[in-house]
Coordinates of C-alpha atoms in Angstrom, one line a residue:
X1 CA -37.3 -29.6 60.3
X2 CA -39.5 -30.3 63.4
X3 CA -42.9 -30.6 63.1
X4 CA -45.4 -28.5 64.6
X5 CA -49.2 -28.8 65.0
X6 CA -50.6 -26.3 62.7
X7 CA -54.0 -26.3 65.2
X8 CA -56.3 -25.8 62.3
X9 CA -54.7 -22.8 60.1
X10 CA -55.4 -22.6 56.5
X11 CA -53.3 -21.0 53.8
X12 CA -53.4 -20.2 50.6
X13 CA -50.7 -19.8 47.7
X14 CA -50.8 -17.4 44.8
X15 CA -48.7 -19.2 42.0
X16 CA -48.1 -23.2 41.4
X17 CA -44.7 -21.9 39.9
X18 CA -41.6 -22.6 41.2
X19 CA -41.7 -19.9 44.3
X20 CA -45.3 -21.4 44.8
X21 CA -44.0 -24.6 45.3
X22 CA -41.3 -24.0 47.6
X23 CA -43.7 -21.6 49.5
X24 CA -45.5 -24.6 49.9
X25 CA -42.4 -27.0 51.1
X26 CA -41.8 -24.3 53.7
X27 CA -44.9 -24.1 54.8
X28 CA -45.1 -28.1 55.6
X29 CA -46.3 -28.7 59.0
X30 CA -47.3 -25.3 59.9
X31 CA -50.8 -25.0 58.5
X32 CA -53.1 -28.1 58.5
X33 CA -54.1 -26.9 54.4
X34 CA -52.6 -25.3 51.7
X35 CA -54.5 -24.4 48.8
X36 CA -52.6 -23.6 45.4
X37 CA -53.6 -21.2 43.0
X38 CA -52.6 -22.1 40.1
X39 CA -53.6 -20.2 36.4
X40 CA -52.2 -23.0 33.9
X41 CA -53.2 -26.3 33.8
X42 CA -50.0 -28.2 34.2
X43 CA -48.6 -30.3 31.7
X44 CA -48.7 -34.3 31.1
X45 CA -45.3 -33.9 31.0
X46 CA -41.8 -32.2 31.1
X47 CA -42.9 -29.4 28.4
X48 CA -43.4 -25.7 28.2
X49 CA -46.4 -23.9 29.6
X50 CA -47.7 -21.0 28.8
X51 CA -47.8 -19.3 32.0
X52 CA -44.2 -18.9 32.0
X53 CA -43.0 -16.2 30.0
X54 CA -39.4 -16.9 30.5
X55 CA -39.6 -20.6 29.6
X56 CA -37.7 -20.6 26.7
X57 CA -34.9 -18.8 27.9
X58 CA -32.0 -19.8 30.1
X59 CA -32.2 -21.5 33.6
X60 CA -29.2 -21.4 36.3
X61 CA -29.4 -22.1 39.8
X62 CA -26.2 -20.6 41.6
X63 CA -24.7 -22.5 44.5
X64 CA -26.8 -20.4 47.1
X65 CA -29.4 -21.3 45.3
X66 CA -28.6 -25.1 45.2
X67 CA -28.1 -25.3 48.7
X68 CA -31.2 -23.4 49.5
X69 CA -33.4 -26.0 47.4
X70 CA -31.8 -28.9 48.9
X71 CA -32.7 -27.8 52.5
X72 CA -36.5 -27.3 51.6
X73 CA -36.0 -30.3 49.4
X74 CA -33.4 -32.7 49.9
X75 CA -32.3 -34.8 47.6
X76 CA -33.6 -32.4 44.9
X77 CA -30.3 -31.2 42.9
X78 CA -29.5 -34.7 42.6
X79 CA -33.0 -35.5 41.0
X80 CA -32.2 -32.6 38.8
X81 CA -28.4 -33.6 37.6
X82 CA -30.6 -37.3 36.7
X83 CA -32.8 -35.4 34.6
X84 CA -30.4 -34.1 32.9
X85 CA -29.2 -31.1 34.3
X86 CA -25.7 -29.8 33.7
X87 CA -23.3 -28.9 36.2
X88 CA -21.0 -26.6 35.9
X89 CA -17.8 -25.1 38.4
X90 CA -17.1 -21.7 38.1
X91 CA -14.5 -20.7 37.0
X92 CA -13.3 -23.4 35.6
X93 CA -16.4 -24.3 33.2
X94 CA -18.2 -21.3 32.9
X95 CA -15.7 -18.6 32.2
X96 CA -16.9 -14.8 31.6
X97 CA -15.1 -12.4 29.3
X98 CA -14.6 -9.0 30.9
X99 CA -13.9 -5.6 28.9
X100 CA -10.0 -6.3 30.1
X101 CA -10.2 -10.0 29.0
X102 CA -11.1 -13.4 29.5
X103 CA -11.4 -14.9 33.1
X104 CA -8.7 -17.4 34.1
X105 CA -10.0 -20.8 34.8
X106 CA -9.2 -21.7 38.5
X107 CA -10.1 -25.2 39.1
X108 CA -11.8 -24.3 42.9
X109 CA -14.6 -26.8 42.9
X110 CA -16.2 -24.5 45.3
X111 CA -19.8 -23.0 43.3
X112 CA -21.3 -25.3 40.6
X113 CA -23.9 -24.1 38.9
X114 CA -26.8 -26.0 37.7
X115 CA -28.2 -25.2 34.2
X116 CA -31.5 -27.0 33.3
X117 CA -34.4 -26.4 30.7
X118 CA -37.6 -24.4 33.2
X119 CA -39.9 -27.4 32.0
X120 CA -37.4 -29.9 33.4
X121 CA -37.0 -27.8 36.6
X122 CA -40.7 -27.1 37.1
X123 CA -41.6 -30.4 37.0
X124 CA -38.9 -31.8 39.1
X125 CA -39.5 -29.6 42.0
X126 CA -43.1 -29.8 41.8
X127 CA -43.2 -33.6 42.2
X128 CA -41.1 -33.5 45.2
X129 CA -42.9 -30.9 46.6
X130 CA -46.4 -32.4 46.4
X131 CA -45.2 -35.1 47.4
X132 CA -43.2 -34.4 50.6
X133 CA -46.3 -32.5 52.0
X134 CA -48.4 -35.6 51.5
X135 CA -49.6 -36.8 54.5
X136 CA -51.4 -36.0 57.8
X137 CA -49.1 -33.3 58.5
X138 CA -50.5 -30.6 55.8
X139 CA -53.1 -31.2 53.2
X140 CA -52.5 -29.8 49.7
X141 CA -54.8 -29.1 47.2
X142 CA -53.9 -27.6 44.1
X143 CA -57.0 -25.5 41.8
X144 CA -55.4 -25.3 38.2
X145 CA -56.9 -23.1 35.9
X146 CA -58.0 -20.9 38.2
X147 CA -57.2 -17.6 39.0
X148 CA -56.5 -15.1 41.9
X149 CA -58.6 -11.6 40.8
X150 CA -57.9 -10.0 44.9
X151 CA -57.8 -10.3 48.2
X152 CA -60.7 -10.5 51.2
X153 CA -60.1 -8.9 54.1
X154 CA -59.3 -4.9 55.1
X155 CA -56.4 -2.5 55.7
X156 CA -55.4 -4.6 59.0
X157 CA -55.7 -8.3 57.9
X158 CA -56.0 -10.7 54.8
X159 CA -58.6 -13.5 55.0
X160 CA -58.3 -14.9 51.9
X161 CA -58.4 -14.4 48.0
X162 CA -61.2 -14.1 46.0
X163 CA -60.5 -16.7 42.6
X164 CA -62.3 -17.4 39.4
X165 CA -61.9 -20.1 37.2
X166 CA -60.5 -20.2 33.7
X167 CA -61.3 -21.3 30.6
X168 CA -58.1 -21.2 28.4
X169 CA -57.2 -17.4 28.3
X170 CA -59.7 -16.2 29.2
X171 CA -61.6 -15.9 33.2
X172 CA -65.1 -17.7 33.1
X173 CA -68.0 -17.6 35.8
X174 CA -67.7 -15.4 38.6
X175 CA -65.6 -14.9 41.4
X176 CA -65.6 -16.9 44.7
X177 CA -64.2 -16.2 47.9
X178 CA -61.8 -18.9 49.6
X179 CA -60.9 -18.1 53.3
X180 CA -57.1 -18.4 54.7
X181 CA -55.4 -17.8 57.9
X182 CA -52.4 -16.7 55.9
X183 CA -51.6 -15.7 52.3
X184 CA -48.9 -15.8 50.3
X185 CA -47.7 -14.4 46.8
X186 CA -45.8 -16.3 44.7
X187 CA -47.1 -15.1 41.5
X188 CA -43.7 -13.8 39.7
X189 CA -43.5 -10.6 38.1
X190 CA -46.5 -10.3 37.4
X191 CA -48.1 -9.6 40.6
X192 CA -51.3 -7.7 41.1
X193 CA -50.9 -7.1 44.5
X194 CA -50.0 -3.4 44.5
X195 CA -53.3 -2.9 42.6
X196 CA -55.2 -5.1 45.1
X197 CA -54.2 -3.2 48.1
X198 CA -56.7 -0.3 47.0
X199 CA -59.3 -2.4 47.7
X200 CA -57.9 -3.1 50.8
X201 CA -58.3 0.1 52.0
X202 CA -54.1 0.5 51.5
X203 CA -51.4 2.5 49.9
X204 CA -49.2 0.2 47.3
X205 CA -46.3 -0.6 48.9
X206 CA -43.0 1.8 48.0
X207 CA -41.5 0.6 44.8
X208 CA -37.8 0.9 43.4
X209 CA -36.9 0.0 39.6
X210 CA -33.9 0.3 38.2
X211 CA -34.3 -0.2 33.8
X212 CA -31.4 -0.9 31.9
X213 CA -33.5 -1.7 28.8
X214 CA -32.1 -4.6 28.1
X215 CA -33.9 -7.1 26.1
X216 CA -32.6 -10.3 25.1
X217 CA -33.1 -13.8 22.4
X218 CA -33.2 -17.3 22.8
X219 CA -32.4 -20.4 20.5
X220 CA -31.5 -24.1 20.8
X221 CA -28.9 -25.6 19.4
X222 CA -27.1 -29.0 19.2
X223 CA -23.7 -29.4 18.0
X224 CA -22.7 -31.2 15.1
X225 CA -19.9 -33.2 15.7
X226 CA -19.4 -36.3 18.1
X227 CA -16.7 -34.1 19.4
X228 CA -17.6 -30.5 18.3
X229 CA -19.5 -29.8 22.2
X230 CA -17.2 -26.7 23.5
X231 CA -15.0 -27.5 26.6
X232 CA -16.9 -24.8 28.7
X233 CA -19.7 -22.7 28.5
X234 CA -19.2 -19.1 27.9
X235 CA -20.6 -15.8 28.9
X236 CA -20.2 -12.8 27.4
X237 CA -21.5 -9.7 29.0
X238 CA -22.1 -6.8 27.7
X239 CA -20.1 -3.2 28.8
X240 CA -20.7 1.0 27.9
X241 CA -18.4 0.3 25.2
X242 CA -19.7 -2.7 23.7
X243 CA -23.7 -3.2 25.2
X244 CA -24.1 -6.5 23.2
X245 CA -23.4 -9.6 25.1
X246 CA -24.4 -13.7 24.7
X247 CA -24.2 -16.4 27.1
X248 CA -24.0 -20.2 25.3
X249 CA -24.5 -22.7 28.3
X250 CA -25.2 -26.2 28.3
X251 CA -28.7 -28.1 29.1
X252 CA -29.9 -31.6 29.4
X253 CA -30.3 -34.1 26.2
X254 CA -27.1 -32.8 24.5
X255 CA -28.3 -29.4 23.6
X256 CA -26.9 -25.8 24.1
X257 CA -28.9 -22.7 25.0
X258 CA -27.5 -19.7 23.0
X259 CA -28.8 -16.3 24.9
X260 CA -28.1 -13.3 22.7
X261 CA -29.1 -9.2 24.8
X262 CA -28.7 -5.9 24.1
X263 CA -29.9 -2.6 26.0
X264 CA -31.3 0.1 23.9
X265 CA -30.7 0.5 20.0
X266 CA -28.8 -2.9 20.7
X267 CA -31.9 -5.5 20.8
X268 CA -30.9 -8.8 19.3
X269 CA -33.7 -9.8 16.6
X270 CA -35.8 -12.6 16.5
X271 CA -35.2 -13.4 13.0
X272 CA -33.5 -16.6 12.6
X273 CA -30.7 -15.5 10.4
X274 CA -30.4 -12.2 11.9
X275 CA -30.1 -13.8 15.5
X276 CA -26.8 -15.7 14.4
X277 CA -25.4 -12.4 12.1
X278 CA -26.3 -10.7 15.5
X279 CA -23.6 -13.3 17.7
X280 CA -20.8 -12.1 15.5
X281 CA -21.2 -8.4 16.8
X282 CA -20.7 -9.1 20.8
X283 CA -17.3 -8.3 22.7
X284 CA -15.6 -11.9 21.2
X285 CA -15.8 -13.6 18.4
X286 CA -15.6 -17.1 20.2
X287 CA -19.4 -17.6 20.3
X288 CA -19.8 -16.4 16.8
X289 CA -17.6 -19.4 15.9
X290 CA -19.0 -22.1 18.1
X291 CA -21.4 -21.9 15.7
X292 CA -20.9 -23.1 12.8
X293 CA -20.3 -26.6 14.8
X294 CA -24.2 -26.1 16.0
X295 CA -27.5 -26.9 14.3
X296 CA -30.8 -24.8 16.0
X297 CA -33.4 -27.2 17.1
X298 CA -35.8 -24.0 18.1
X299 CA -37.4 -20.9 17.3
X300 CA -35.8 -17.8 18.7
X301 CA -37.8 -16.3 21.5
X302 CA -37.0 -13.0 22.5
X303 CA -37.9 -11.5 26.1
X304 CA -38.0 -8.0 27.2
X305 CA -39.2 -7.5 30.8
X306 CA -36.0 -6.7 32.4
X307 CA -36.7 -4.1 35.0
X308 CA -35.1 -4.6 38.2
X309 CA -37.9 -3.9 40.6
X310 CA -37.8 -3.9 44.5
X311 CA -41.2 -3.3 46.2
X312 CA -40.2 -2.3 49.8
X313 CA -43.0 -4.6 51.3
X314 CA -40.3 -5.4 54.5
X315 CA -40.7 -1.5 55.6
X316 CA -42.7 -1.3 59.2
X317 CA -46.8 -1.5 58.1
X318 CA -46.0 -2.7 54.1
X319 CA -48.2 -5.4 54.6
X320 CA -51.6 -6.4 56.2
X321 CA -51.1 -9.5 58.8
X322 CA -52.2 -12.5 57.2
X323 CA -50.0 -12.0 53.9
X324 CA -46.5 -12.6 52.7
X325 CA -45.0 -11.6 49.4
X326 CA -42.0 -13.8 48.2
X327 CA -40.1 -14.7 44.9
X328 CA -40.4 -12.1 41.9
X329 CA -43.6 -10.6 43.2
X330 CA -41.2 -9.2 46.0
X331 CA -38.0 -8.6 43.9
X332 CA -37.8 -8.9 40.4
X333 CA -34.2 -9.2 39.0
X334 CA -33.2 -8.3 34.9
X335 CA -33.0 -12.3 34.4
X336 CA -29.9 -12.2 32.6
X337 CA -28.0 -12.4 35.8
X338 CA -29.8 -16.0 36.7
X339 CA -30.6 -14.7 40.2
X340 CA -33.8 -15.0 40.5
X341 CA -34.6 -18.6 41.1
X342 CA -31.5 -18.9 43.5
X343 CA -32.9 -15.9 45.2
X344 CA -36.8 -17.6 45.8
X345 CA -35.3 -20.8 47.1
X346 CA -33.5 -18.5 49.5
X347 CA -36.3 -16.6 50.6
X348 CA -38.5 -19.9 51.1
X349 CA -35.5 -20.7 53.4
X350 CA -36.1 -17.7 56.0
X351 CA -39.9 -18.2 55.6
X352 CA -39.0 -21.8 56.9
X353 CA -36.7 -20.7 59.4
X354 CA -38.9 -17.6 60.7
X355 CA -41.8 -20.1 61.0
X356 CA -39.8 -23.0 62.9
X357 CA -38.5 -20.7 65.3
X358 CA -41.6 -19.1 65.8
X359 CA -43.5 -22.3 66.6
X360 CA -45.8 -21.3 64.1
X361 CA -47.5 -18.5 62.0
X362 CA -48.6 -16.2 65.5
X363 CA -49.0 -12.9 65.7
X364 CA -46.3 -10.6 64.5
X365 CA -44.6 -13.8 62.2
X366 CA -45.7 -12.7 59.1
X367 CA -43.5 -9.7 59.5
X368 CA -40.7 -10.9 60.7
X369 CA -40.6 -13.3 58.0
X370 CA -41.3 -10.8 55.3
X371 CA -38.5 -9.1 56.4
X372 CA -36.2 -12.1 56.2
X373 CA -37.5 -12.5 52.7
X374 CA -36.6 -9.5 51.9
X375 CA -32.7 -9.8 53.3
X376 CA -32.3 -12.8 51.5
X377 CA -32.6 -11.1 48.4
X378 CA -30.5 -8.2 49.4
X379 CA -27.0 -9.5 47.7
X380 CA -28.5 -9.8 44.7
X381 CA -30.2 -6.6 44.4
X382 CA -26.9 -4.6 45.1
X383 CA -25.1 -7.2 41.9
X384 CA -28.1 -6.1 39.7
X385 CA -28.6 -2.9 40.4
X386 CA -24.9 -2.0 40.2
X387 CA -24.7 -3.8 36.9
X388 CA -27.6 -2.2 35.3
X389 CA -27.5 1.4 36.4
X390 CA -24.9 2.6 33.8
X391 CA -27.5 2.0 31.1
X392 CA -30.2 3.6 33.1
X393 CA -31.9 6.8 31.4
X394 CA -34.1 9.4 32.8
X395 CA -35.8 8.9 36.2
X396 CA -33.7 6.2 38.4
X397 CA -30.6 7.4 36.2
X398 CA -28.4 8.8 39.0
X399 CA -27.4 7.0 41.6
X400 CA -26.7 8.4 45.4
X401 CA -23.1 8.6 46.3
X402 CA -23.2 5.7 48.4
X403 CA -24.3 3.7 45.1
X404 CA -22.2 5.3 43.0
X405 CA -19.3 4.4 45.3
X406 CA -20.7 1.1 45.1
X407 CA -20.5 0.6 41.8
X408 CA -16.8 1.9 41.2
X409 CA -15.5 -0.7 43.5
X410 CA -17.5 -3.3 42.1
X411 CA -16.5 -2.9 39.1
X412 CA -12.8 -3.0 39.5
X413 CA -13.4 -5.7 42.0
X414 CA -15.0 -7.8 38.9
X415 CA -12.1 -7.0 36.6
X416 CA -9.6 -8.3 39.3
X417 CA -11.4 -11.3 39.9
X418 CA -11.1 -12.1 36.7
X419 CA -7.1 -12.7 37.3
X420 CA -6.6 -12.9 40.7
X421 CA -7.3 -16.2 42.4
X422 CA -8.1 -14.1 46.0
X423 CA -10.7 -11.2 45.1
X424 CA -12.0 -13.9 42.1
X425 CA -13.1 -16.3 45.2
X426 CA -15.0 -13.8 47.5
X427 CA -16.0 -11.8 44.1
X428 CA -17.8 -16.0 43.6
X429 CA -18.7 -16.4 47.1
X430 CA -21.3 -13.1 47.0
X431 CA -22.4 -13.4 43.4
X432 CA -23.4 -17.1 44.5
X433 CA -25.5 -16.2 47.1
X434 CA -23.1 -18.0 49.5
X435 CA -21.4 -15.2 51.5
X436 CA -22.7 -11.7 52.3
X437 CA -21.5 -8.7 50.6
X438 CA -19.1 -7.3 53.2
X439 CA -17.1 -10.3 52.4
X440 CA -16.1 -8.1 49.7
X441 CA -15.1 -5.8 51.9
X442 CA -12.7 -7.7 54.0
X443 CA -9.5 -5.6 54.3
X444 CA -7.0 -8.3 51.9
X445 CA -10.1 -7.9 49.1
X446 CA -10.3 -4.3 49.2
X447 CA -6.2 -4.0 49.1
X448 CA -5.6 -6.2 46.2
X449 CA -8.9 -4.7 44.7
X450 CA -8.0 -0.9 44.8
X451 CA -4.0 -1.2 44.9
X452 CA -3.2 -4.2 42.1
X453 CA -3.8 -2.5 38.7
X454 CA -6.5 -3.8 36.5
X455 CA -4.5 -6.7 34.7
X456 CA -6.0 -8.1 31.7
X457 CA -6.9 -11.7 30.9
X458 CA -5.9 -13.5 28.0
X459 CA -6.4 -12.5 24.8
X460 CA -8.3 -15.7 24.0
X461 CA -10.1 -18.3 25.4
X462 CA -8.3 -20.1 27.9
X463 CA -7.7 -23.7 27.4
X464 CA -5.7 -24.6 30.3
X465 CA -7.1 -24.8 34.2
X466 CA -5.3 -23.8 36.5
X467 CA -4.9 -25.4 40.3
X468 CA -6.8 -23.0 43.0

């Protein structure tokens, strides 16, 4: 990336999280000072903070994703995989049962996906972001246990967010004003900036949710036997028919992350002995059975902020100059798809690349670069959206016709891809953020896709892996 001088601009960003830091990365030698706003106080070291409600659960990045981090970061997924993280190729070891059967295992070598503990990630990414913008290029300061309660400025422009400082969970003292040439939001799901645009003088910025109800339960467990770790980790989705699903994926230090969801009337408990009578009720018994070869080495957490929410911040006027929304405060995925991080990275990316081609943050940037943002995460709204709206009820239950369309293909599109070494490698390339969707629409897809008959898989696991 070249360097540019950032001729004295400030900025400030909302969230020391993962989003925040990449904000930051992309950021680098475009403003002479960043300023992190950051709630927690970070940890000593590589353990869980309360700040992020998802912690406990299961982390993937998808190869978009991967690729994304390593050009803000390079180097980065290789500090990960030394932490610990576990790689794995899809198909061949992550393999998905459908409602017609389990995925063959194509040996492509073309999308590995990284699974890692969020403490692990967090802290990996954080380090190399801090220190990367070390240096005369762009100062960084980071103010932990402090917290953003608005924004300065009016209907036109942001100046800056007005903070107060925290004394464990609760605010303390009273709020101070720090100016900024530019703001951004990395605050995850969470974000208040909706509410804070009344004081701005604004209307909240259109908003789109899509609900499935889907909640889901996570434990840690650690296999028994020298040899008792499965030959590939497994996910299990749920369908109409069967809305109970489980994903059992590896992580770092030898352990396994069993994810058990449900949507409505189908939540998994959080009672230790009901979670595991809960795994023998999905769509395959295989999980069920894995096991009995596992001990738990956690508590189950459960998690039940799903919504998939888009807030339309790209449309002409969304957004006063001075401020950019990115991550989950932008679009907010059901996190059982393992988009989201993939997706931030990305959208740090055209930030990045908006910026450098720009020269800088001048007039106009901003909104060019929200709007980048907001195609990057595109792809992955249309795979969530599609996914989730069958379980949708009352407002946001029916989908237009172009979405309904949508969804048909989709859906036998996944079912082929699960046997069919063609539709299954663009059906990879767009869920992994690595080719747009109308690759699913190139004309060999769409004829093997509507004309081949649904095949099933096999009736069982698959053992073998087959040659791409």
């Amino acid at each position: 990336m070249a360097e540019h001088t950032g001729r004295g601009r400030t900025a400030i960003v909302i969230g020391g999280g993962l989003a925040g830091m990449l904000a930051v990365t992309a950021l680098r030698g475009h403003v002479d000072a960043i300023t992190v706003i950051e709630r927690d106080r970070y940890p000593t070291d590589r353990t869980f903070r309360k700040g992020v409600p998802q912690a406990h659960h299961l982390h993937i990045f998808l190869s978009g994703g991967q690729r994304a981090l390593d050009r803000l970061l390079p180097g980065t997924v290789a500090a990960l995989t030394e932490a610990g993280a576990r790689s794995l190729y899809l198909p061949r070891d992550l393999v998905t049962r459908t409602p017609t059967g389990w995925q063959r295992r194509f040996d492509e070598r073309r999308h590995p996906t990284l699974s890692v503990t969020r403490p692990v990630l967090d802290a990996v990414v954080r380090e190399r972001a801090l220190r990367a913008t070390a240096g005369p290029a762009t100062r960084v300061e980071v103010l932990e246990a402090t917290e953003a309660v608005g924004l300065t400025g009016d209907a036109r422009r942001v100046t800056g967010v007005k903070v107060r400082a925290r004394n464990g969970d609760r605010s303390a003292g009273t709020a101070r004003e720090l100016p900024a040439d530019l703001v951004v939001d990395a605050s995850g799901r969470g974000s208040r900036t909706p509410r804070w645009y009344a004081e701005l003088g604004r209307e909240a910025p259109q908003e789109e949710t899509v609900d499935s109800g889907l909640a889901y339960a996570t434990r840690m467990y650690r296999p028994t036997a020298q040899d008792g770790e499965p030959a590939v980790g497994v996910n299990i989705p749920g369908w109409p028919e069967c809305p109970r699903g489980a994903a059992y994926i590896p992580v770092e230090g030898g352990n396994w992350l069993l994810t058990l969801s449900g949507v409505r009337g189908h939540h998994p408990p959080t009672d230790e002995a009901e979670f595991a009578a809960f795994s023998a009720t999905i769509g395959d018994p295989y999980v069920h059975e894995l096991l009995a070869r596992a001990e738990p080495v956690s508590p189950v957490h459960g998690f039940r902020d799903t919504c998939n929410r888009r807030r339309h911040y790209e449309r002409p006027g969304a957004v006063p100059d001075g401020l950019l929304v990115l991550g989950d405060a932008n679009c907010t995925f059901n996190p059982v798809y393992g988009q989201g991080m993939s997706v931030a990275a990305l959208g740090a990316v055209a930030l990045r690349d908006t910026l450098d081609a720009a020269g800088g943050p001048g007039p106009g940037v901003l909104a060019r670069a929200q709007r980048a943002v907001c195609r990057a995460a595109d792809p992955a709204w249309i795979a969530a959206v599609g996914a989730d709206r069958p379980y949708v009820r009352g407002v946001g239950a029916k989908a237009g016709l172009g979405e309904r369309l949508t969804t048909w293909y989709l859906d036998r599109l996944s079912a082929r891809a699960a046997v069919d070494r063609v539709v299954g490698a663009a059906f990879r390339d767009v869920f992994c953020l690595t080719a747009p969707p109308s690759r699913l629409m190139a004309p060999h897809v769409v004829l093997r896709t509507v004309l081949l008959p649904r095949r099933p898989g096999l009736p069982r696991l698959p053992a073998v892996v087959e040659a791409a």
